[in-house]
mmCIF file of C-alpha atoms in Angstrom:
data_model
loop_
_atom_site.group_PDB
_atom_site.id
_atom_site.type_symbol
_atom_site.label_atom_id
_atom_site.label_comp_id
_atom_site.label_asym_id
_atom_site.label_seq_id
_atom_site.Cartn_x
_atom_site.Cartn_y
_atom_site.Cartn_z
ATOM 1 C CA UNK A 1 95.704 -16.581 -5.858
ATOM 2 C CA UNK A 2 96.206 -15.741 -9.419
ATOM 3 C CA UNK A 3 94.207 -15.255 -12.159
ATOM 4 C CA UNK A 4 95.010 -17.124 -15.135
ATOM 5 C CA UNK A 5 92.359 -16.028 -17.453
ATOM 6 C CA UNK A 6 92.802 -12.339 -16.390
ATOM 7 C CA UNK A 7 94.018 -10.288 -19.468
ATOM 8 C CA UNK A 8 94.339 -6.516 -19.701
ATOM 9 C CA UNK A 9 92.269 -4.890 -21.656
ATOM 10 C CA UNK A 10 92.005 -1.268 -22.878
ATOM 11 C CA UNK A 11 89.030 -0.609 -20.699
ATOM 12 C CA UNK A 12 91.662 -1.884 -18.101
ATOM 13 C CA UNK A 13 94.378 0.423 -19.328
ATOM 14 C CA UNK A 14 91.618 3.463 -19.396
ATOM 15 C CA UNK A 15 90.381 2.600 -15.953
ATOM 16 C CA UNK A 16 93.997 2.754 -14.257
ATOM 17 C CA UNK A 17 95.084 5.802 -16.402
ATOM 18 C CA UNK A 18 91.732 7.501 -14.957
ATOM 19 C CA UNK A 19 92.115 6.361 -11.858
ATOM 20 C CA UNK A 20 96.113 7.453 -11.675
ATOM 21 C CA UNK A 21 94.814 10.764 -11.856
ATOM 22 C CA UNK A 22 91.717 10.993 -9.932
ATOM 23 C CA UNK A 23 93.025 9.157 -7.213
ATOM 24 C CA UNK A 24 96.151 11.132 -5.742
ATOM 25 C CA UNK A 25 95.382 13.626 -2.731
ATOM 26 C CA UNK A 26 95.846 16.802 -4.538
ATOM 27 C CA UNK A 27 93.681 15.918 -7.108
ATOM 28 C CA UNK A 28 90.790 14.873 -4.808
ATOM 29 C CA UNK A 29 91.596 18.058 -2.381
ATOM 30 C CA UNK A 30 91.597 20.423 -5.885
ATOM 31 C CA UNK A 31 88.263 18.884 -7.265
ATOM 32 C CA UNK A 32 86.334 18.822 -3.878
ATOM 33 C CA UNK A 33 87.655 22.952 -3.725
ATOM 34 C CA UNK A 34 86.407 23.843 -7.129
ATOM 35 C CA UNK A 35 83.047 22.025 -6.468
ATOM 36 C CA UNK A 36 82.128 24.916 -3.844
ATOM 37 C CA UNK A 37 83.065 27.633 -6.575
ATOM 38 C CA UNK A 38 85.397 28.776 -9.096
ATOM 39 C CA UNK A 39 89.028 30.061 -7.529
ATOM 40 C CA UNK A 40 92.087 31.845 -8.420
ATOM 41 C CA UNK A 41 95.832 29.936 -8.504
ATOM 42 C CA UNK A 42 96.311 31.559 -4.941
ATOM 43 C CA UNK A 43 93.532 31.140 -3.195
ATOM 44 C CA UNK A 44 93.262 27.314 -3.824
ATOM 45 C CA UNK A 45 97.203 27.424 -2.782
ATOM 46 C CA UNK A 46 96.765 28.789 0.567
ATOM 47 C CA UNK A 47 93.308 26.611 0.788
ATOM 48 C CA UNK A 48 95.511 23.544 0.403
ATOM 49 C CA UNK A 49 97.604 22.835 2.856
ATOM 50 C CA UNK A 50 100.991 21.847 2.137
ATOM 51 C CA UNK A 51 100.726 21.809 -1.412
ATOM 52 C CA UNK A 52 103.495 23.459 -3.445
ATOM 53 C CA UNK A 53 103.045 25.945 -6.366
ATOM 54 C CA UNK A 54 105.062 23.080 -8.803
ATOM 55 C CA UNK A 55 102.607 20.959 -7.348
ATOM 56 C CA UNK A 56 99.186 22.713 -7.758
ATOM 57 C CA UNK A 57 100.415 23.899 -11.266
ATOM 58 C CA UNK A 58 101.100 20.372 -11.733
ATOM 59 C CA UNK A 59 97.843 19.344 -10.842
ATOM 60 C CA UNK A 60 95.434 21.792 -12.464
ATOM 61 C CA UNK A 61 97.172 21.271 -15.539
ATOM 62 C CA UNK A 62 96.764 17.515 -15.535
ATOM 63 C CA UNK A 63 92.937 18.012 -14.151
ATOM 64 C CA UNK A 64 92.612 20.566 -17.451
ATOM 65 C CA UNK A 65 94.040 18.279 -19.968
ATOM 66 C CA UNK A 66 91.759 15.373 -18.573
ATOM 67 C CA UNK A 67 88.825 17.957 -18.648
ATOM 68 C CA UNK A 68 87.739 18.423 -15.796
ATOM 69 C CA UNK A 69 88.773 21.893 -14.754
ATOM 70 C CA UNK A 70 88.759 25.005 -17.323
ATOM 71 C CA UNK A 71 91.384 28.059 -16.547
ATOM 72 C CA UNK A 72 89.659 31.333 -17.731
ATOM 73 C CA UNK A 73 92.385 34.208 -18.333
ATOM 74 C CA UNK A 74 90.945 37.976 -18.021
ATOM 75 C CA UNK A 75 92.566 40.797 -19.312
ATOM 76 C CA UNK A 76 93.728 42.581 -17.106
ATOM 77 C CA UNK A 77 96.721 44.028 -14.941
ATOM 78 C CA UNK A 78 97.830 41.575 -13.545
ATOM 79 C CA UNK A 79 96.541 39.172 -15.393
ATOM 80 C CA UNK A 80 93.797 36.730 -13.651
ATOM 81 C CA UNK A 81 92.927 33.306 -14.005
ATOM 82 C CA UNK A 82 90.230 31.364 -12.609
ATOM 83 C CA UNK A 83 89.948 27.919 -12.144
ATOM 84 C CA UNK A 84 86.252 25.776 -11.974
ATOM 85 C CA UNK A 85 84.988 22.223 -12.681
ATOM 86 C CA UNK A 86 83.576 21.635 -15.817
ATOM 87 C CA UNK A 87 80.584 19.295 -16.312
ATOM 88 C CA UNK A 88 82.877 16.444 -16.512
ATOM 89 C CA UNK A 89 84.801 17.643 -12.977
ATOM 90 C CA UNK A 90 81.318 18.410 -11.800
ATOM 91 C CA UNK A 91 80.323 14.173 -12.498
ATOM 92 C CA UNK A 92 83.394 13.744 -10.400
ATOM 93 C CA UNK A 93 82.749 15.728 -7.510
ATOM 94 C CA UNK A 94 79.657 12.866 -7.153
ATOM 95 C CA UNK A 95 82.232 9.792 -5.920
ATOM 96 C CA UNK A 96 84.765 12.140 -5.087
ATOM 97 C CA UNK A 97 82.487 13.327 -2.379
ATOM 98 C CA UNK A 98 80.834 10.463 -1.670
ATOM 99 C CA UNK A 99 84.143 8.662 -0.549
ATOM 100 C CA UNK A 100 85.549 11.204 1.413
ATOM 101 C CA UNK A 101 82.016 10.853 3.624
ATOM 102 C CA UNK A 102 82.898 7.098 3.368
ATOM 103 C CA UNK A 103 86.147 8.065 4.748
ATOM 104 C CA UNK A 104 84.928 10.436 7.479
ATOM 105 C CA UNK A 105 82.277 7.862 8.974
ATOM 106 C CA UNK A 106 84.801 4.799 8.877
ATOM 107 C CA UNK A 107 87.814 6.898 10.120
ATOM 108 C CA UNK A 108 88.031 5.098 13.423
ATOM 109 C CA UNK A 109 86.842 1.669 12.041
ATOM 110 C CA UNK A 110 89.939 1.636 10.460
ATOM 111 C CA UNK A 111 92.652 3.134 12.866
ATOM 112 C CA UNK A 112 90.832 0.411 14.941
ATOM 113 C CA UNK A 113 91.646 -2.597 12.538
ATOM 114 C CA UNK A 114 95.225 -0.756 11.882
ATOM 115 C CA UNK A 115 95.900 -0.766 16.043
ATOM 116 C CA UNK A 116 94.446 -4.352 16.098
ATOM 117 C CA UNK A 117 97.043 -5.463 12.751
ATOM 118 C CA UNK A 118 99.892 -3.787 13.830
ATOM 119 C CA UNK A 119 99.627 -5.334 17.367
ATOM 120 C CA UNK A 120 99.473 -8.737 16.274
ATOM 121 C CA UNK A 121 102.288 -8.058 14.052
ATOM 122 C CA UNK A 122 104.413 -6.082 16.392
ATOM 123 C CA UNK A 123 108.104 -7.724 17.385
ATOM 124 C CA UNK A 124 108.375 -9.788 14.159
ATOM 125 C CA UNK A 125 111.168 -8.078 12.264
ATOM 126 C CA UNK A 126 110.014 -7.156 8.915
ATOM 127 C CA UNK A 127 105.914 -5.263 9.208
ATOM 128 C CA UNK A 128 104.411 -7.116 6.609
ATOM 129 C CA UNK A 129 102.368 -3.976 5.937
ATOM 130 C CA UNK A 130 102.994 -3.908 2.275
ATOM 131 C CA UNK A 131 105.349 -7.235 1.582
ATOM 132 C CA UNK A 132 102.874 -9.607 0.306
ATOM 133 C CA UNK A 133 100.931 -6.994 -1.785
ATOM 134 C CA UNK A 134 101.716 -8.107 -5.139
ATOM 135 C CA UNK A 135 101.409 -11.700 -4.521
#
């Protein structure tokens, strides 16, 4: 079904640019990190797993421009940076949170609907998992 009076707006254009960048893993891993307490480069690298240093740079630099995380360098030898939430990271934590809880109770509700899919679906050449998405 489409919508023929739907036009794009630039709340619509802020909203997906917003979400583009809240929504990816690392993001949500680095934000839910820095909402227990501020943390050096390294120590959220070996917190994450499987992140890479391009990555995590890539990330906190992204999550600094869009304001929610501030990089404090001290003077010394070798030179530190921390990383924390600001307010605005701090507002996020708030849905960040609350969907990963969303995700936690309703983890086996869905591997139970994604069993009960792919069975029906099973032996029928193409898995229509994604196909008809933009329609």
């Amino acid at each position: 079904m489409k919508l023929d009076h739907f036009q794009v707006t630039s709340a619509c254009t802020a909203v997906n640019h917003i979400l583009a960048r809240v929504g990816d893993k690392w993001t949500v891993l680095v934000v839910n990190y820095l909402g227990n307490k501020s943390m050096r480069f390294n120590e959220l690298k070996r917190t994450i797993n499987g992140i890479s240093q391009k990555m995590l740079t890539s990330t906190l630099r992204g999550l600094e421009r869009d304001g929610f995380v501030t990089r404090t360098v001290y003077p010394s030898i070798p030179p530190r940076v921390d990383y924390e939430l600001t307010d605005l990271g701090r507002d996020l934590l708030v849905p960040v949170r609350a969907l990963g809880d969303w995700a936690i109770r309703n983890e086996q509700r869905v591997a139970e609907a994604r069993a009960r899919f792919d069975t029906a679906h099973a032996g029928k050449g193409d898995h229509p998992r994604f196909a008809d998405a933009a329609e």
